[in-house]
Short mmCIF file of C-alpha atoms in Angstrom, two decimals:
data_model
loop_
_atom_site.label_atom_id
_atom_site.label_comp_id
_atom_site.label_asym_id
_atom_site.label_seq_id
_atom_site.Cartn_x
_atom_site.Cartn_y
_atom_site.Cartn_z
CA MET A 1 0.00 0.00 0.00
CA THR A 2 1.15 3.48 -0.73
CA ALA A 3 1.56 5.67 2.31
CA ALA A 4 -0.50 8.86 2.45
CA ILE A 5 1.48 12.01 1.96
CA ASN A 6 1.22 14.44 4.86
CA THR A 7 0.99 17.99 3.50
CA ALA A 8 0.50 19.66 6.88
CA ALA A 9 3.11 22.13 8.01
CA PRO A 10 5.68 20.82 10.55
CA ALA A 11 5.05 21.52 14.21
CA GLY A 12 5.86 25.08 15.12
CA MET A 13 5.59 26.33 11.56
CA PRO A 14 2.71 28.75 10.74
CA GLU A 15 0.16 27.64 8.18
CA PHE A 16 -0.56 30.26 5.54
CA PRO A 17 -3.99 30.46 3.89
CA GLN A 18 -4.22 29.26 0.34
CA THR A 19 -4.57 31.99 -2.22
CA GLY A 20 -5.99 31.94 -5.68
CA PRO A 21 -7.99 33.94 -8.20
CA THR A 22 -11.33 33.27 -6.46
CA ILE A 23 -10.05 34.31 -3.04
CA THR A 24 -8.42 37.40 -4.52
CA ARG A 25 -11.60 38.46 -6.32
CA THR A 26 -13.66 37.89 -3.19
CA SER A 27 -11.30 39.93 -1.05
CA ARG A 28 -11.28 42.75 -3.58
CA LEU A 29 -15.08 42.75 -3.71
CA ARG A 30 -15.22 42.90 0.07
CA GLU A 31 -12.59 45.63 0.31
CA ARG A 32 -13.89 47.87 -2.48
CA VAL A 33 -17.66 47.37 -2.27
CA LEU A 34 -19.01 45.47 0.72
CA LEU A 35 -16.85 47.03 3.43
CA PRO A 36 -17.41 50.68 2.38
CA LEU A 37 -21.13 49.97 2.02
CA ALA A 38 -21.34 48.38 5.47
CA ILE A 39 -19.52 51.32 7.06
CA GLU A 40 -21.79 53.92 5.45
CA ARG A 41 -24.92 51.99 6.37
CA THR A 42 -23.77 51.96 9.98
CA LYS A 43 -23.16 55.70 9.91
CA SER A 44 -26.51 56.57 8.30
CA ARG A 45 -28.98 58.27 10.58
CA ARG A 46 -32.58 57.03 10.47
CA PRO A 47 -32.58 56.05 6.77
CA TRP A 48 -36.06 54.56 7.13
CA ILE A 49 -37.57 58.05 7.25
CA LEU A 50 -36.37 58.90 3.74
CA ALA A 51 -37.28 55.40 2.53
CA ALA A 52 -40.83 55.88 3.83
CA LEU A 53 -41.03 59.32 2.20
CA ALA A 54 -39.87 57.84 -1.10
CA LEU A 55 -42.56 55.17 -0.94
CA ALA A 56 -45.22 57.77 -0.14
CA LEU A 57 -44.15 60.03 -3.02
CA ALA A 58 -44.04 57.10 -5.44
CA ALA A 59 -47.57 56.18 -4.36
CA LEU A 60 -48.71 59.80 -4.73
CA ASN A 61 -47.38 60.06 -8.27
CA THR A 62 -48.88 56.70 -9.22
CA ALA A 63 -52.23 57.84 -7.85
CA ASP A 64 -51.97 60.97 -10.00
CA GLY A 65 -51.49 58.77 -13.06
CA VAL A 66 -54.54 56.71 -12.10
CA PHE A 67 -56.59 59.87 -11.59
CA GLN A 68 -55.60 61.22 -15.00
CA TYR A 69 -56.65 57.97 -16.64
CA LEU A 70 -60.01 57.85 -14.85
CA ARG A 71 -60.71 61.47 -15.75
CA ASN A 72 -60.12 60.84 -19.46
CA THR A 73 -61.02 57.17 -19.78
CA GLU A 74 -62.95 57.52 -23.04
CA ILE A 75 -60.17 59.42 -24.76
CA PHE A 76 -57.46 56.97 -23.70
CA SER A 77 -59.67 53.98 -24.56
CA ASP A 78 -60.19 55.33 -28.08
CA GLN A 79 -56.44 55.75 -28.41
CA GLY A 80 -55.83 52.21 -27.15
CA VAL A 81 -53.45 53.21 -24.35
CA THR A 82 -53.69 51.69 -20.88
CA TRP A 83 -50.79 51.39 -18.44
CA GLN A 84 -48.78 53.93 -20.43
CA VAL A 85 -51.05 56.65 -19.05
CA VAL A 86 -50.31 55.71 -15.45
CA TRP A 87 -46.60 55.49 -16.21
CA GLY A 88 -46.39 58.71 -18.20
CA GLN A 89 -48.64 60.91 -16.07
CA GLY A 90 -47.24 59.61 -12.81
CA GLY A 91 -43.66 59.35 -13.98
CA LEU A 92 -43.25 62.85 -15.36
CA LEU A 93 -43.12 64.72 -12.03
CA TRP A 94 -41.57 61.70 -10.33
CA SER A 95 -38.62 61.67 -12.71
CA THR A 96 -38.14 65.42 -13.14
CA PHE A 97 -38.57 66.54 -9.55
CA PHE A 98 -39.44 64.06 -6.81
CA LEU A 99 -36.80 61.38 -7.43
CA PRO A 100 -33.98 63.94 -7.93
CA MET A 101 -35.17 65.66 -4.75
CA LEU A 102 -35.03 62.38 -2.80
CA ILE A 103 -31.53 61.67 -4.11
CA THR A 104 -30.52 65.20 -3.15
CA PHE A 105 -31.69 64.66 0.44
CA ARG A 106 -29.88 61.31 0.63
CA ALA A 107 -26.60 62.62 -0.78
CA ALA A 108 -26.72 65.79 1.33
CA GLY A 109 -27.23 63.79 4.51
CA LEU A 110 -24.33 61.47 3.71
CA THR A 111 -21.87 64.26 2.97
CA ARG A 112 -22.92 66.63 5.73
CA MET A 113 -21.90 64.18 8.45
CA GLU A 114 -18.33 64.24 7.16
CA HIS A 115 -18.11 68.02 7.34
CA GLU A 116 -18.91 67.88 11.04
CA HIS A 117 -15.79 68.20 13.18
CA GLY A 118 -13.57 68.06 10.09
CA ASN A 119 -14.15 64.37 9.38
CA TRP A 120 -13.06 64.65 5.74
CA ARG A 121 -9.65 65.98 6.73
CA ARG A 122 -9.32 63.44 9.54
CA MET A 123 -10.05 60.56 7.18
CA ALA A 124 -7.62 61.97 4.66
CA THR A 125 -4.77 61.57 7.16
CA TYR A 126 -5.08 57.79 6.99
CA GLY A 127 -6.23 57.52 3.37
CA ALA A 128 -9.87 56.62 3.94
CA THR A 129 -11.58 59.38 1.95
CA ILE A 130 -11.88 57.41 -1.30
CA THR A 131 -13.22 54.37 0.52
CA THR A 132 -15.76 56.57 2.29
CA TYR A 133 -16.78 58.23 -0.96
CA THR A 134 -17.21 54.84 -2.64
CA GLY A 135 -19.49 53.69 0.15
CA LYS A 136 -21.62 56.82 -0.14
CA LEU A 137 -21.95 56.45 -3.91
CA ILE A 138 -22.97 52.79 -3.63
CA LEU A 139 -25.46 53.54 -0.85
CA THR A 140 -27.04 56.37 -2.85
CA THR A 141 -27.20 54.12 -5.91
CA LEU A 142 -29.03 51.44 -3.92
CA PHE A 143 -31.43 54.08 -2.62
CA ALA A 144 -32.18 55.20 -6.19
CA LEU A 145 -32.78 51.57 -7.17
CA TYR A 146 -35.17 51.17 -4.22
CA CYS A 147 -37.12 54.26 -5.29
CA GLN A 148 -37.43 53.06 -8.87
CA LEU A 149 -38.46 49.58 -7.77
CA ALA A 150 -41.17 51.08 -5.56
CA PHE A 151 -42.51 53.18 -8.44
CA LEU A 152 -42.39 50.22 -10.85
CA LEU A 153 -44.29 47.88 -8.52
CA LEU A 154 -46.87 50.54 -7.69
CA VAL A 155 -47.55 51.22 -11.38
CA MET A 156 -47.93 47.49 -11.99
CA ALA A 157 -50.32 47.18 -9.05
CA ALA A 158 -52.35 50.21 -10.16
CA SER A 159 -52.53 48.89 -13.72
CA ALA A 160 -53.80 45.55 -12.46
CA ALA A 161 -56.37 47.33 -10.25
CA LEU A 162 -57.63 49.25 -13.29
CA GLY A 163 -58.13 45.97 -15.13
CA PHE A 164 -55.27 46.33 -17.58
CA HIS A 165 -53.82 43.10 -18.95
CA LEU A 166 -50.07 43.36 -18.62
CA THR A 167 -48.33 41.11 -21.11
CA PRO A 168 -44.74 39.91 -20.57
CA ALA A 169 -43.72 42.49 -23.18
CA ASP A 170 -45.38 45.26 -21.17
CA ILE A 171 -43.65 44.16 -17.98
CA ALA A 172 -40.31 43.95 -19.81
CA THR A 173 -40.82 47.46 -21.20
CA MET A 174 -41.64 48.94 -17.80
CA THR A 175 -38.70 47.18 -16.19
CA THR A 176 -36.32 48.40 -18.89
CA TRP A 177 -37.53 51.98 -18.51
CA ALA A 178 -37.19 51.76 -14.72
CA LEU A 179 -33.63 50.44 -14.97
CA LEU A 180 -32.63 53.11 -17.48
CA GLY A 181 -34.11 55.69 -15.15
CA THR A 182 -32.06 54.23 -12.30
CA PHE A 183 -28.92 54.59 -14.40
CA GLY A 184 -29.77 58.24 -14.94
CA ALA A 185 -30.45 58.61 -11.22
CA VAL A 186 -26.89 57.49 -10.47
CA THR A 187 -25.68 60.41 -12.57
CA ILE A 188 -27.66 62.77 -10.33
CA ALA A 189 -26.37 60.99 -7.23
CA ALA A 190 -22.75 61.44 -8.32
CA ALA A 191 -23.39 65.13 -9.06
CA GLN A 192 -25.02 65.72 -5.69
CA LEU A 193 -22.22 63.97 -3.83
CA LEU A 194 -19.78 66.29 -5.61
CA VAL A 195 -21.80 69.31 -4.48
CA GLY A 196 -21.94 67.91 -0.95
CA ILE A 197 -18.17 67.47 -0.82
CA TYR A 198 -17.61 71.14 -1.65
CA VAL A 199 -20.56 72.62 0.28
CA PRO A 200 -20.64 71.95 4.03
CA SER A 201 -24.17 73.30 4.50
CA PHE A 202 -26.97 70.74 4.29
CA ALA A 203 -29.54 73.39 3.34
CA THR A 204 -27.37 74.83 0.56
CA THR A 205 -26.68 71.38 -0.87
CA VAL A 206 -30.40 70.55 -0.88
CA LEU A 207 -31.34 73.89 -2.44
CA THR A 208 -28.75 73.35 -5.15
CA GLY A 209 -30.24 69.98 -6.03
CA ILE A 210 -33.83 71.25 -5.97
CA GLY A 211 -32.87 74.23 -8.13
CA ALA A 212 -31.18 71.91 -10.62
CA SER A 213 -34.35 69.77 -10.69
CA PHE A 214 -36.55 72.79 -11.38
CA LEU A 215 -34.18 73.76 -14.18
CA SER A 216 -34.61 70.27 -15.59
CA LEU A 217 -38.38 70.77 -15.69
CA ALA A 218 -37.94 74.19 -17.33
CA ILE A 219 -35.63 72.77 -19.99
CA LEU A 220 -38.11 69.97 -20.65
CA LEU A 221 -40.88 72.49 -21.27
CA VAL A 222 -38.96 75.29 -23.00
CA ALA A 223 -36.07 73.56 -24.78
CA PRO A 224 -36.77 69.80 -25.03
CA PRO A 225 -33.81 69.09 -27.40
CA LEU A 226 -31.44 70.06 -24.57
CA SER A 227 -32.93 67.58 -22.07
CA PRO A 228 -30.87 64.57 -23.22
CA LEU A 229 -27.70 66.53 -22.38
CA TYR A 230 -28.68 67.97 -19.00
CA PRO A 231 -27.53 65.75 -16.10
CA TYR A 232 -30.66 66.21 -13.98
CA SER A 233 -32.93 65.24 -16.90
CA GLN A 234 -31.43 61.78 -17.27
CA VAL A 235 -34.07 60.03 -15.14
CA THR A 236 -36.86 61.45 -17.31
CA ILE A 237 -35.03 60.48 -20.50
CA GLY A 238 -34.36 56.97 -19.24
CA MET A 239 -37.94 56.39 -18.06
CA GLN A 240 -39.40 57.74 -21.33
CA ALA A 241 -41.81 59.64 -19.08
CA ARG A 242 -42.49 62.34 -21.65
CA THR A 243 -42.22 60.57 -25.00
CA MET A 244 -43.52 57.11 -23.97
CA ALA A 245 -41.67 55.81 -27.03
CA THR A 246 -39.81 52.53 -27.25
CA PRO A 247 -36.12 53.52 -27.36
CA THR A 248 -34.03 52.20 -30.23
CA PRO A 249 -30.78 50.32 -29.57
CA THR A 250 -28.91 53.38 -30.81
CA SER A 251 -30.69 55.73 -28.41
CA ILE A 252 -30.10 53.34 -25.51
CA ALA A 253 -26.42 53.10 -26.38
CA TRP A 254 -26.13 56.90 -26.56
CA PHE A 255 -27.95 57.24 -23.23
CA LEU A 256 -25.63 54.75 -21.51
CA ILE A 257 -22.49 56.27 -23.02
CA TRP A 258 -23.45 59.85 -22.12
CA ASN A 259 -24.37 58.95 -18.55
CA THR A 260 -21.15 56.98 -18.17
CA ILE A 261 -19.24 60.06 -19.27
CA LEU A 262 -21.13 62.25 -16.79
CA MET A 263 -20.60 59.76 -13.94
CA THR A 264 -16.91 59.35 -14.70
CA ALA A 265 -16.37 63.11 -14.82
CA THR A 266 -18.15 63.76 -11.51
CA VAL A 267 -16.42 60.85 -9.77
CA LEU A 268 -13.00 62.11 -10.90
CA LEU A 269 -13.85 65.64 -9.76
CA SER A 270 -15.01 64.28 -6.41
CA ARG A 271 -11.79 62.34 -5.91
CA ARG A 272 -9.80 65.43 -6.82
CA ALA A 273 -11.72 67.46 -4.26
CA LEU A 274 -11.10 64.81 -1.60
CA ARG A 275 -7.38 64.74 -2.34
CA ARG A 276 -7.24 68.50 -1.84
CA LYS A 277 -8.69 68.07 1.63
CA GLN A 278 -5.46 66.34 2.62
CA HIS A 279 -3.66 69.68 2.54
#
């Protein structure tokens, strides 16, 4: 019989953990995503209040879409449109004002806490500013996804209550629009975090975001061709809240590319601002 080979380390010798691609990827995921997210969640103050407000506003906008449909049922029936009315009428103010406002409140709250007692500068001394910023960006992104999911499910529920038959294609369309809107919401989140890094005042940061949202609505009404370029209009463009048109692959590609450019630019500017706080 062949003797078994003992691969254990000799007595007194330390055993080192095995390493490999899977372990390395897991550790990087934990270090760059999970750990910053866990830290920021721990630091957040009463996040359920804003989550409850988001749910209430999503319900309010959905109810407005239902009301608009019920008020003009004959007209919409003749046109053959059903759930699109609830989505469009409810999603217009949701995407141009309410969701950007919610993101503004979330981002302002996350950045204000670091201005207290000079936390940004303190974290810069041991190189934690980028990790902190990453956690805030991920947390705000998840909040935007939560808001969009709430609006999507409420529109589906309202459509079912009105007796609309939602086909798999309808559900796929709504989900696609909601996800594109979420991608645009991340652009707003990155912009608001940049404002919050520079501006220590919570009120000023919030007013800046609300003013930018009102400007988005003004551009949508006065100069619609400029809306696809304006950062705070990206949720409306992604959700097709105004046009209600099925986006072409080319338009989706342009939307994703433009928002990626905007996100990258704001993230780089934010990191530059954080590096300056070291001095």
